[in-house]
PDB file of C-alpha atoms and ligand atoms in Angstrom:
ATOM      1  CA  MET A1376      11.890   2.223 -11.892  1.00 93.00           C
ATOM      2  CA  LYS A1377       9.934   5.835 -11.797  1.00 96.00           C
ATOM      3  CA  THR A1378      10.398   8.547  -9.093  1.00 98.00           C
ATOM      4  CA  ILE A1379       7.959  11.520  -8.758  1.00 98.00           C
ATOM      5  CA  ILE A1380       8.057  13.908  -6.280  1.00 98.00           C
ATOM      6  CA  THR A1381       4.939  15.033  -4.530  1.00 98.00           C
ATOM      7  CA  HIS A1382       4.167  18.234  -2.193  1.00 98.00           C
ATOM      8  CA  ASP A1383       0.622  17.447  -0.411  1.00 98.00           C
ATOM      9  CA  PRO A1384      -1.384  14.190   0.362  1.00 98.00           C
ATOM     10  CA  SER A1385      -3.393  14.690  -2.730  1.00 98.00           C
ATOM     11  CA  GLU A1386      -0.888  14.688  -5.153  1.00 98.00           C
ATOM     12  CA  THR A1387       0.305  11.438  -3.453  1.00 98.00           C
ATOM     13  CA  ALA A1388      -2.937  10.048  -3.622  1.00 98.00           C
ATOM     14  CA  ALA A1389      -2.828  11.239  -7.526  1.00 98.00           C
ATOM     15  CA  VAL A1390      -0.013   8.816  -8.042  1.00 98.00           C
ATOM     16  CA  GLY A1391      -1.525   6.260  -6.217  1.00 98.00           C
ATOM     17  CA  GLU A1392      -4.509   6.654  -8.525  1.00 98.00           C
ATOM     18  CA  CYS A1393      -2.534   6.784 -11.524  1.00 98.00           C
ATOM     19  CA  LEU A1394      -0.845   3.608 -10.882  1.00 98.00           C
ATOM     20  CA  ALA A1395      -3.898   1.583 -10.162  1.00 98.00           C
ATOM     21  CA  ARG A1396      -5.870   2.963 -13.208  1.00 98.00           C
ATOM     22  CA  SER A1397      -4.526   0.215 -15.255  1.00 97.00           C
ATOM     23  CA  PHE A1398      -4.612  -2.972 -12.734  1.00 98.00           C
ATOM     24  CA  THR A1399      -7.055  -5.629 -13.758  1.00 98.00           C
ATOM     25  CA  GLY A1400      -6.668  -7.989 -10.774  1.00 97.00           C
ATOM     26  CA  GLY A1401      -3.938  -9.769  -8.925  1.00 97.00           C
ATOM     27  CA  GLU A1402      -1.724  -6.968  -8.457  1.00 97.00           C
ATOM     28  CA  VAL A1403       0.432  -6.726  -4.990  1.00 97.00           C
ATOM     29  CA  VAL A1404       1.535  -3.439  -4.104  1.00 98.00           C
ATOM     30  CA  LEU A1405       4.025  -3.165  -1.187  1.00 98.00           C
ATOM     31  CA  LEU A1406       4.496   0.380   0.298  1.00 98.00           C
ATOM     32  CA  TYR A1407       7.670   1.141   2.291  1.00 98.00           C
ATOM     33  CA  GLY A1408       8.099   4.057   4.213  1.00 98.00           C
ATOM     34  CA  ASP A1409       8.088   5.768   7.390  1.00 97.00           C
ATOM     35  CA  LEU A1410       5.167   6.748   9.802  1.00 95.00           C
ATOM     36  CA  GLY A1411       3.789   9.803   8.399  1.00 96.00           C
ATOM     37  CA  ALA A1412       5.307   8.898   4.636  1.00 98.00           C
ATOM     38  CA  GLY A1413       1.948   8.575   2.983  1.00 98.00           C
ATOM     39  CA  LYS A1414       1.646   5.274   2.142  1.00 98.00           C
ATOM     40  CA  THR A1415      -2.285   5.346   3.477  1.00 98.00           C
ATOM     41  CA  ALA A1416      -2.627   8.189   1.198  1.00 98.00           C
ATOM     42  CA  PHE A1417      -1.181   6.664  -1.510  1.00 98.00           C
ATOM     43  CA  VAL A1418      -3.596   3.802  -1.078  1.00 98.00           C
ATOM     44  CA  GLY A1419      -6.510   6.336  -0.847  1.00 98.00           C
ATOM     45  CA  GLY A1420      -5.385   6.968  -4.495  1.00 98.00           C
ATOM     46  CA  MET A1421      -5.492   3.547  -5.634  1.00 98.00           C
ATOM     47  CA  ALA A1422      -8.795   2.801  -3.996  1.00 98.00           C
ATOM     48  CA  ARG A1423     -10.383   5.680  -6.511  1.00 98.00           C
ATOM     49  CA  ALA A1424      -8.521   4.434  -9.417  1.00 98.00           C
ATOM     50  CA  LEU A1425     -10.752   1.223  -8.768  1.00 98.00           C
ATOM     51  CA  GLY A1426     -13.728   2.489  -7.983  1.00 98.00           C
ATOM     52  CA  ILE A1427     -14.210   2.850  -4.208  1.00 98.00           C
ATOM     53  CA  SER A1428     -16.095   5.737  -2.870  1.00 95.00           C
ATOM     54  CA  ALA A1429     -15.470   4.636   0.448  1.00 96.00           C
ATOM     55  CA  ARG A1430     -12.590   7.103   2.220  1.00 96.00           C
ATOM     56  CA  VAL A1431      -9.907   4.754   2.944  1.00 97.00           C
ATOM     57  CA  THR A1432      -8.566   4.901   6.686  1.00 97.00           C
ATOM     58  CA  SER A1433      -5.483   3.397   8.280  1.00 95.00           C
ATOM     59  CA  PRO A1434      -5.932  -0.345   9.070  1.00 93.00           C
ATOM     60  CA  THR A1435      -3.231   0.322  11.997  1.00 89.00           C
ATOM     61  CA  PHE A1436      -5.697  -1.490  14.149  1.00 90.00           C
ATOM     62  CA  THR A1437      -7.221  -3.869  12.259  1.00 93.00           C
ATOM     63  CA  ILE A1438      -4.409  -4.764  10.276  1.00 96.00           C
ATOM     64  CA  LEU A1439      -6.787  -5.465   7.240  1.00 97.00           C
ATOM     65  CA  ASN A1440      -9.442  -3.306   5.306  1.00 98.00           C
ATOM     66  CA  SER A1441     -11.321  -4.541   2.764  1.00 98.00           C
ATOM     67  CA  TYR A1442     -13.259  -2.775   0.085  1.00 98.00           C
ATOM     68  CA  LEU A1443     -15.318  -4.643  -1.993  1.00 97.00           C
ATOM     69  CA  SER A1444     -17.557  -1.944  -3.647  1.00 97.00           C
ATOM     70  CA  GLY A1445     -15.344  -1.258  -6.365  1.00 98.00           C
ATOM     71  CA  ARG A1446     -14.481  -2.827  -9.963  1.00 98.00           C
ATOM     72  CA  LEU A1447     -12.084  -4.994  -8.017  1.00 98.00           C
ATOM     73  CA  PRO A1448     -11.622  -5.554  -4.586  1.00 98.00           C
ATOM     74  CA  LEU A1449      -8.939  -3.724  -2.607  1.00 98.00           C
ATOM     75  CA  TYR A1450      -7.463  -5.442   0.598  1.00 98.00           C
ATOM     76  CA  HIS A1451      -5.284  -2.877   2.144  1.00 98.00           C
ATOM     77  CA  PHE A1452      -3.137  -4.440   5.186  1.00 97.00           C
ATOM     78  CA  ASP A1453      -0.964  -2.724   7.881  1.00 97.00           C
ATOM     79  CA  LEU A1454       1.151  -5.204   9.502  1.00 96.00           C
ATOM     80  CA  TYR A1455       2.937  -2.882  11.665  1.00 96.00           C
ATOM     81  CA  ARG A1456       0.943  -4.254  14.929  1.00 95.00           C
ATOM     82  CA  ILE A1457       1.443  -8.070  13.989  1.00 94.00           C
ATOM     83  CA  GLN A1458       4.066  -9.860  16.573  1.00 92.00           C
ATOM     84  CA  ASP A1459       4.297 -13.138  14.700  1.00 92.00           C
ATOM     85  CA  PRO A1460       4.501 -13.565  10.623  1.00 91.00           C
ATOM     86  CA  GLU A1461       1.864 -16.587  11.699  1.00 92.00           C
ATOM     87  CA  GLU A1462      -0.976 -14.296  12.530  1.00 93.00           C
ATOM     88  CA  LEU A1463      -0.926 -13.352   8.969  1.00 93.00           C
ATOM     89  CA  PHE A1464      -3.079 -16.608   7.814  1.00 91.00           C
ATOM     90  CA  GLU A1465      -5.943 -15.853  10.404  1.00 93.00           C
ATOM     91  CA  LEU A1466      -6.391 -12.568   9.066  1.00 93.00           C
ATOM     92  CA  GLY A1467      -6.919 -13.945   5.247  1.00 94.00           C
ATOM     93  CA  TRP A1468      -3.543 -12.852   4.078  1.00 95.00           C
ATOM     94  CA  ASP A1469      -3.166 -16.234   1.749  1.00 94.00           C
ATOM     95  CA  ASP A1470      -6.884 -15.618   0.700  1.00 96.00           C
ATOM     96  CA  ALA A1471      -6.404 -11.953  -0.579  1.00 96.00           C
ATOM     97  CA  LEU A1472      -3.170 -12.636  -2.362  1.00 95.00           C
ATOM     98  CA  ALA A1473      -4.908 -15.785  -4.018  1.00 95.00           C
ATOM     99  CA  SER A1474      -8.146 -13.668  -4.406  1.00 95.00           C
ATOM    100  CA  GLY A1475      -7.241 -12.069  -7.809  1.00 96.00           C
ATOM    101  CA  GLY A1476      -8.706  -8.786  -6.109  1.00 98.00           C
ATOM    102  CA  VAL A1477      -5.634  -5.924  -5.371  1.00 98.00           C
ATOM    103  CA  VAL A1478      -3.638  -6.080  -2.441  1.00 98.00           C
ATOM    104  CA  ALA A1479      -1.838  -2.914  -1.017  1.00 98.00           C
ATOM    105  CA  VAL A1480       0.322  -3.737   2.207  1.00 98.00           C
ATOM    106  CA  GLU A1481       1.976  -1.318   4.772  1.00 98.00           C
ATOM    107  CA  TRP A1482       5.089  -2.540   6.995  1.00 97.00           C
ATOM    108  CA  VAL A1483       5.401  -6.036   4.786  1.00 95.00           C
ATOM    109  CA  GLU A1484       8.870  -5.568   6.637  1.00 93.00           C
ATOM    110  CA  ARG A1485       6.896  -7.443   9.677  1.00 91.00           C
ATOM    111  CA  ALA A1486       5.806 -10.196   7.420  1.00 90.00           C
ATOM    112  CA  GLY A1487       8.964 -12.031   7.612  1.00 87.00           C
ATOM    113  CA  GLU A1488       9.237 -14.993   4.903  1.00 83.00           C
ATOM    114  CA  GLU A1489       5.885 -14.483   3.813  1.00 80.00           C
ATOM    115  CA  VAL A1490       6.691 -11.230   1.493  1.00 84.00           C
ATOM    116  CA  PRO A1491       4.914 -11.949  -2.089  1.00 84.00           C
ATOM    117  CA  HIS A1492       6.795 -12.440  -5.276  1.00 83.00           C
ATOM    118  CA  ASP A1493       6.516 -10.165  -8.511  1.00 89.00           C
ATOM    119  CA  ALA A1494       4.938  -7.652  -6.399  1.00 96.00           C
ATOM    120  CA  ILE A1495       5.192  -3.970  -7.374  1.00 97.00           C
ATOM    121  CA  THR A1496       6.884  -1.999  -4.793  1.00 97.00           C
ATOM    122  CA  VAL A1497       6.410   1.861  -3.686  1.00 98.00           C
ATOM    123  CA  THR A1498       8.898   3.491  -1.364  1.00 98.00           C
ATOM    124  CA  ILE A1499       7.893   6.893  -0.035  1.00 98.00           C
ATOM    125  CA  ARG A1500      10.579   9.160   1.027  1.00 98.00           C
ATOM    126  CA  TYR A1501      10.428  12.544   3.419  1.00 97.00           C
ATOM    127  CA  ARG A1502      11.896  15.816   1.893  1.00 94.00           C
ATOM    128  CA  GLY A1503      11.054  18.580   3.871  1.00 89.00           C
ATOM    129  CA  ASP A1504       7.425  19.075   5.696  1.00 94.00           C
ATOM    130  CA  ARG A1505       5.506  18.221   2.618  1.00 97.00           C
ATOM    131  CA  GLU A1506       7.593  17.138  -0.158  1.00 98.00           C
ATOM    132  CA  ARG A1507       7.989  13.368  -0.360  1.00 98.00           C
ATOM    133  CA  ILE A1508      10.152  11.372  -3.241  1.00 98.00           C
ATOM    134  CA  ILE A1509       7.892   8.487  -4.430  1.00 98.00           C
ATOM    135  CA  THR A1510       9.900   5.658  -6.328  1.00 98.00           C
ATOM    136  CA  ILE A1511       7.748   2.996  -7.928  1.00 98.00           C
ATOM    137  CA  ASP A1512       9.549  -0.184  -8.978  1.00 96.00           C
ATOM    138  CA  ASP A1513       6.956  -1.913 -11.693  1.00 87.00           C
ATOM    139  CA  ARG A1514       8.327  -5.093 -12.666  1.00 72.00           C
ATOM    140  CA  GLU A1515       6.450  -5.151 -15.553  1.00 56.00           C
ATOM    141  CA  GLU A1516       7.732  -2.050 -17.676  1.00 47.00           C
TER     142      GLU A1516
HETATM  143  P1  LIG B1425       1.383   6.586   6.318  1.00 52.49           P
HETATM  144  O1  LIG B1425       0.709   5.282   6.003  1.00 52.49           O
HETATM  145  O2  LIG B1425       2.557   6.433   5.461  1.00 52.49           O
HETATM  146  O3  LIG B1425       2.091   6.450   7.979  1.00 52.49           O
HETATM  147  P2  LIG B1425      -0.500   8.703   6.407  1.00 52.49           P
HETATM  148  O4  LIG B1425      -0.856   8.614   4.703  1.00 52.49           O
HETATM  149  O5  LIG B1425      -1.519   8.187   6.962  1.00 52.49           O
HETATM  150  O6  LIG B1425       0.989   8.052   5.994  1.00 52.49           O
HETATM  151  O7  LIG B1425      -0.348   9.828   6.382  1.00 52.49           O
HETATM  152  C1  LIG B1425       0.492  10.944   5.796  1.00 52.49           C
HETATM  153  C2  LIG B1425       0.716  12.464   6.692  1.00 52.49           C
HETATM  154  O8  LIG B1425       1.400  13.172   5.690  1.00 52.49           O
HETATM  155  C3  LIG B1425      -0.401  12.859   6.564  1.00 52.49           C
HETATM  156  O9  LIG B1425      -0.845  13.452   8.218  1.00 52.49           O
HETATM  157  C4  LIG B1425      -0.481  14.135   5.115  1.00 52.49           C
HETATM  158  O10 LIG B1425      -1.317  15.017   5.562  1.00 52.49           O
HETATM  159  C5  LIG B1425       0.904  14.299   5.781  1.00 52.49           C
HETATM  160  N1  LIG B1425       1.576  14.867   4.400  1.00 52.49           N
HETATM  161  C6  LIG B1425       2.089  16.041   4.062  1.00 52.49           C
HETATM  162  N2  LIG B1425       2.567  16.291   2.883  1.00 52.49           N
HETATM  163  C7  LIG B1425       2.365  14.672   1.850  1.00 52.49           C
HETATM  164  C8  LIG B1425       2.475  14.388   0.987  1.00 52.49           C
HETATM  165  N3  LIG B1425       3.455  15.101  -0.252  1.00 52.49           N
HETATM  166  N4  LIG B1425       2.191  13.088   0.700  1.00 52.49           N
HETATM  167  C9  LIG B1425       1.467  12.435   1.412  1.00 52.49           C
HETATM  168  N5  LIG B1425       1.364  12.871   2.516  1.00 52.49           N
HETATM  169  C10 LIG B1425       1.512  14.134   3.332  1.00 52.49           C
HETATM  170 MG1  LIG B1426      -0.710   4.129   6.785  1.00 52.49          MG
END
């Protein structure tokens, strides 16, 4: 377990970049935190570490954004808008988890029973306007 305080979105992205630098495929990162906490910013940094040059935007409406141009594929889910965990199957949830790529999930609270085991959890909390407390629980440590 690791705790880092950041002061702007680029610092939060840098924390995500640090985390993903050592990824070799198959990692699942579950991001917890309120709207606007910085979950998508964090995933943006992860993408950079994976060699993805595309700008990471929120998959709020598409639910899944896939980035296939890096050294590993990145599947970025935002489950905020799903109504029923059953929808996950149509969205390619199982495929992404079995792909050997990297999976990042915002609002996994909506996934019901379908929460992956052995995931890395990242929790981002507000501490003032631009300060965030990021806690990373990486079970491999
Ligand atoms: P989420 O995906 O959790 O809803 P986003 O990453 O989309 O959040 O947005 C985070 C918002 O908070 C952005 O508008 C960003 O500019 C702002 N922000 C301010 N301070 C920080 C910080 N320390 N880390 C991340 N985002 C921050
Ligand atoms: Mg987001």
